[in-house]
Amino acid sequence: MPTPGSGPSDSAPSVQRVQTDSPWEETIGFARAVAAGDRVLVSGTMPLVAGDLVGEGDPYEQARTAFRNALDALARFGLGAGAVIRTRMYLTHARDVEAVGRAHREIFGAVRPAATLVVVSGFVDSRVLVEVELEAFRGDDRSGPAGAAASAAPA
């Protein structure tokens, strides 16, 4: 469950943070997701499950897994794909744009968030091909888990 922030720079009691089992959150010092007011931001999310890479060599499966992980963080705030207003996709190879785009369309095609896709030189783990970020708006009644489940279901 989200908890109010307790760090030294927390000035607004309405800020909530979600932590996951990612070792990078503790090592670097960040939260998987942060809610402030009506906005929820999900940090860069890799295709890891229980610390293991999913879909090695498969950009489509990595994108689906990374989006699923990011949506799991949103679900801790009672939100789903229907609440997402912006996505960011980072790829290591331009050749993977179609595969990652297909995964994005399956999850967010009905939602149509603003989206950014950039090619980067690499990630901390060289086997990772895709990392994603999400921004959501939680002031819209349509964005709850029930409406989100239909939007998030793969085709």
mmCIF file of C-alpha atoms in Angstrom:
data_model
loop_
_atom_site.group_PDB
_atom_site.id
_atom_site.type_symbol
_atom_site.label_atom_id
_atom_site.label_comp_id
_atom_site.label_asym_id
_atom_site.label_seq_id
_atom_site.Cartn_x
_atom_site.Cartn_y
_atom_site.Cartn_z
ATOM 1 C CA MET A 1 0.000 0.000 0.000
ATOM 2 C CA PRO A 2 1.270 3.504 -0.726
ATOM 3 C CA THR A 3 2.628 5.354 2.265
ATOM 4 C CA PRO A 4 3.142 9.057 2.863
ATOM 5 C CA GLY A 5 6.702 10.153 2.176
ATOM 6 C CA SER A 6 8.964 10.554 5.134
ATOM 7 C CA GLY A 7 12.192 11.774 3.574
ATOM 8 C CA PRO A 8 13.859 15.064 4.460
ATOM 9 C CA SER A 9 12.527 16.873 1.373
ATOM 10 C CA ASP A 10 8.898 15.837 1.870
ATOM 11 C CA SER A 11 6.906 18.998 2.452
ATOM 12 C CA ALA A 12 3.477 17.856 1.267
ATOM 13 C CA PRO A 13 1.724 15.141 3.274
ATOM 14 C CA SER A 14 -0.243 14.154 0.130
ATOM 15 C CA VAL A 15 2.857 12.621 -1.484
ATOM 16 C CA GLN A 16 2.772 8.806 -1.489
ATOM 17 C CA ARG A 17 5.439 6.376 -2.642
ATOM 18 C CA VAL A 18 5.428 2.731 -3.715
ATOM 19 C CA GLN A 19 8.475 0.510 -3.331
ATOM 20 C CA THR A 20 8.916 -2.852 -5.036
ATOM 21 C CA ASP A 21 11.474 -5.629 -4.763
ATOM 22 C CA SER A 22 13.762 -4.020 -7.359
ATOM 23 C CA PRO A 23 17.297 -3.901 -5.944
ATOM 24 C CA TRP A 24 17.930 -0.655 -7.845
ATOM 25 C CA GLU A 25 15.370 1.261 -5.766
ATOM 26 C CA GLU A 26 17.411 0.757 -2.591
ATOM 27 C CA THR A 27 20.827 1.056 -4.264
ATOM 28 C CA ILE A 28 20.035 4.320 -6.052
ATOM 29 C CA GLY A 29 17.446 5.652 -3.596
ATOM 30 C CA PHE A 30 14.212 6.033 -5.545
ATOM 31 C CA ALA A 31 10.595 4.886 -5.447
ATOM 32 C CA ARG A 32 8.959 2.763 -8.161
ATOM 33 C CA ALA A 33 6.018 5.179 -8.217
ATOM 34 C CA VAL A 34 5.226 8.522 -6.624
ATOM 35 C CA ALA A 35 1.782 10.099 -6.351
ATOM 36 C CA ALA A 36 1.463 13.820 -5.747
ATOM 37 C CA GLY A 37 -1.976 15.334 -6.041
ATOM 38 C CA ASP A 38 -3.679 13.997 -9.160
ATOM 39 C CA ARG A 39 -0.438 12.800 -10.792
ATOM 40 C CA VAL A 40 1.226 9.430 -10.413
ATOM 41 C CA LEU A 41 4.681 8.947 -11.915
ATOM 42 C CA VAL A 42 6.189 5.506 -12.458
ATOM 43 C CA SER A 43 9.986 5.361 -12.631
ATOM 44 C CA GLY A 44 11.929 3.676 -15.391
ATOM 45 C CA THR A 45 10.835 0.041 -15.289
ATOM 46 C CA MET A 46 12.735 -2.901 -16.744
ATOM 47 C CA PRO A 47 11.422 -6.344 -17.768
ATOM 48 C CA LEU A 48 12.378 -8.101 -14.544
ATOM 49 C CA VAL A 49 10.253 -10.529 -12.550
ATOM 50 C CA ALA A 50 11.557 -11.627 -9.159
ATOM 51 C CA GLY A 51 14.934 -10.202 -10.183
ATOM 52 C CA ASP A 52 15.145 -12.269 -13.371
ATOM 53 C CA LEU A 53 15.097 -10.820 -16.880
ATOM 54 C CA VAL A 54 12.036 -11.854 -18.904
ATOM 55 C CA GLY A 55 12.217 -12.165 -22.691
ATOM 56 C CA GLU A 56 15.959 -12.104 -23.254
ATOM 57 C CA GLY A 57 16.517 -11.100 -26.896
ATOM 58 C CA ASP A 58 12.766 -10.440 -27.431
ATOM 59 C CA PRO A 59 11.894 -6.711 -27.438
ATOM 60 C CA TYR A 60 8.139 -7.389 -27.662
ATOM 61 C CA GLU A 61 8.085 -9.627 -24.584
ATOM 62 C CA GLN A 62 10.413 -7.272 -22.707
ATOM 63 C CA ALA A 63 8.112 -4.326 -23.471
ATOM 64 C CA ARG A 64 5.005 -6.266 -22.360
ATOM 65 C CA THR A 65 6.721 -7.288 -19.129
ATOM 66 C CA ALA A 66 8.050 -3.794 -18.393
ATOM 67 C CA PHE A 67 4.620 -2.245 -19.017
ATOM 68 C CA ARG A 68 3.001 -4.935 -16.842
ATOM 69 C CA ASN A 69 5.455 -4.134 -14.036
ATOM 70 C CA ALA A 70 4.787 -0.405 -14.352
ATOM 71 C CA LEU A 71 1.016 -1.006 -14.381
ATOM 72 C CA ASP A 72 1.385 -3.155 -11.256
ATOM 73 C CA ALA A 73 2.879 -0.105 -9.506
ATOM 74 C CA LEU A 74 -0.077 2.020 -10.682
ATOM 75 C CA ALA A 75 -2.479 -0.626 -9.390
ATOM 76 C CA ARG A 76 -1.159 0.037 -5.875
ATOM 77 C CA PHE A 77 -2.884 3.428 -6.233
ATOM 78 C CA GLY A 78 -6.071 1.848 -7.623
ATOM 79 C CA LEU A 79 -5.211 2.858 -11.202
ATOM 80 C CA GLY A 80 -4.778 0.998 -14.456
ATOM 81 C CA ALA A 81 -4.022 1.604 -18.114
ATOM 82 C CA GLY A 82 -7.062 3.865 -18.475
ATOM 83 C CA ALA A 83 -5.435 6.444 -16.193
ATOM 84 C CA VAL A 84 -2.178 6.647 -18.158
ATOM 85 C CA ILE A 85 -1.667 9.995 -19.877
ATOM 86 C CA ARG A 86 1.984 9.628 -20.954
ATOM 87 C CA THR A 87 4.333 6.776 -21.749
ATOM 88 C CA ARG A 88 8.047 6.817 -22.396
ATOM 89 C CA MET A 89 9.834 3.936 -24.064
ATOM 90 C CA TYR A 90 13.601 3.637 -24.174
ATOM 91 C CA LEU A 91 15.090 1.118 -26.613
ATOM 92 C CA THR A 92 18.638 0.056 -27.301
ATOM 93 C CA HIS A 93 17.977 -0.660 -31.002
ATOM 94 C CA ALA A 94 15.907 1.247 -33.580
ATOM 95 C CA ARG A 95 15.105 -2.105 -35.200
ATOM 96 C CA ASP A 96 12.878 -2.881 -32.178
ATOM 97 C CA VAL A 97 10.496 0.059 -32.678
ATOM 98 C CA GLU A 98 7.813 -2.062 -34.358
ATOM 99 C CA ALA A 99 7.879 -4.824 -31.722
ATOM 100 C CA VAL A 100 7.790 -2.394 -28.805
ATOM 101 C CA GLY A 101 5.136 -0.302 -30.559
ATOM 102 C CA ARG A 102 2.972 -3.397 -30.973
ATOM 103 C CA ALA A 103 3.174 -4.126 -27.236
ATOM 104 C CA HIS A 104 2.327 -0.473 -26.475
ATOM 105 C CA ARG A 105 -0.651 -0.520 -28.850
ATOM 106 C CA GLU A 106 -2.036 -3.734 -27.317
ATOM 107 C CA ILE A 107 -2.024 -2.197 -23.857
ATOM 108 C CA PHE A 108 -2.711 1.487 -24.553
ATOM 109 C CA GLY A 109 -4.347 1.545 -28.007
ATOM 110 C CA ALA A 110 -7.775 2.446 -26.609
ATOM 111 C CA VAL A 111 -6.290 4.971 -24.173
ATOM 112 C CA ARG A 112 -3.985 6.851 -26.593
ATOM 113 C CA PRO A 113 -1.618 8.482 -24.088
ATOM 114 C CA ALA A 114 1.025 10.947 -25.181
ATOM 115 C CA ALA A 115 4.049 8.788 -26.001
ATOM 116 C CA THR A 116 7.771 9.230 -26.446
ATOM 117 C CA LEU A 117 10.100 6.588 -27.863
ATOM 118 C CA VAL A 118 13.854 7.118 -27.924
ATOM 119 C CA VAL A 119 16.860 4.969 -28.724
ATOM 120 C CA VAL A 120 19.554 4.959 -26.038
ATOM 121 C CA SER A 121 23.056 3.523 -25.953
ATOM 122 C CA GLY A 122 22.274 0.938 -23.276
ATOM 123 C CA PHE A 123 21.054 0.027 -19.805
ATOM 124 C CA VAL A 124 22.673 -1.154 -16.594
ATOM 125 C CA ASP A 125 22.048 -4.752 -17.681
ATOM 126 C CA SER A 126 23.202 -5.183 -21.293
ATOM 127 C CA ARG A 127 20.541 -7.868 -21.908
ATOM 128 C CA VAL A 128 17.764 -5.310 -21.373
ATOM 129 C CA LEU A 129 16.383 -3.990 -24.666
ATOM 130 C CA VAL A 130 13.489 -1.893 -23.296
ATOM 131 C CA GLU A 131 12.738 0.298 -20.290
ATOM 132 C CA VAL A 132 9.463 2.187 -19.818
ATOM 133 C CA GLU A 133 8.012 5.014 -17.725
ATOM 134 C CA LEU A 134 4.382 5.958 -17.115
ATOM 135 C CA GLU A 135 2.527 9.052 -15.970
ATOM 136 C CA ALA A 136 -1.063 8.751 -14.830
ATOM 137 C CA PHE A 137 -3.880 11.067 -13.778
ATOM 138 C CA ARG A 138 -5.971 9.900 -10.863
ATOM 139 C CA GLY A 139 -8.697 12.527 -10.903
ATOM 140 C CA ASP A 140 -10.742 10.667 -13.552
ATOM 141 C CA ASP A 141 -13.318 8.117 -12.373
ATOM 142 C CA ARG A 142 -12.764 6.007 -15.535
ATOM 143 C CA SER A 143 -9.194 5.267 -14.520
ATOM 144 C CA GLY A 144 -9.862 2.727 -11.788
ATOM 145 C CA PRO A 145 -8.935 -0.943 -11.982
ATOM 146 C CA ALA A 146 -12.231 -2.063 -13.546
ATOM 147 C CA GLY A 147 -11.935 0.252 -16.537
ATOM 148 C CA ALA A 148 -8.225 -0.340 -16.754
ATOM 149 C CA ALA A 149 -8.464 -4.104 -16.967
ATOM 150 C CA ALA A 150 -10.263 -3.954 -20.303
ATOM 151 C CA SER A 151 -7.727 -1.476 -21.644
ATOM 152 C CA ALA A 152 -4.750 -3.487 -20.429
ATOM 153 C CA ALA A 153 -5.827 -6.840 -21.794
ATOM 154 C CA PRO A 154 -3.595 -8.015 -24.642
ATOM 155 C CA ALA A 155 -5.332 -8.540 -27.968
#
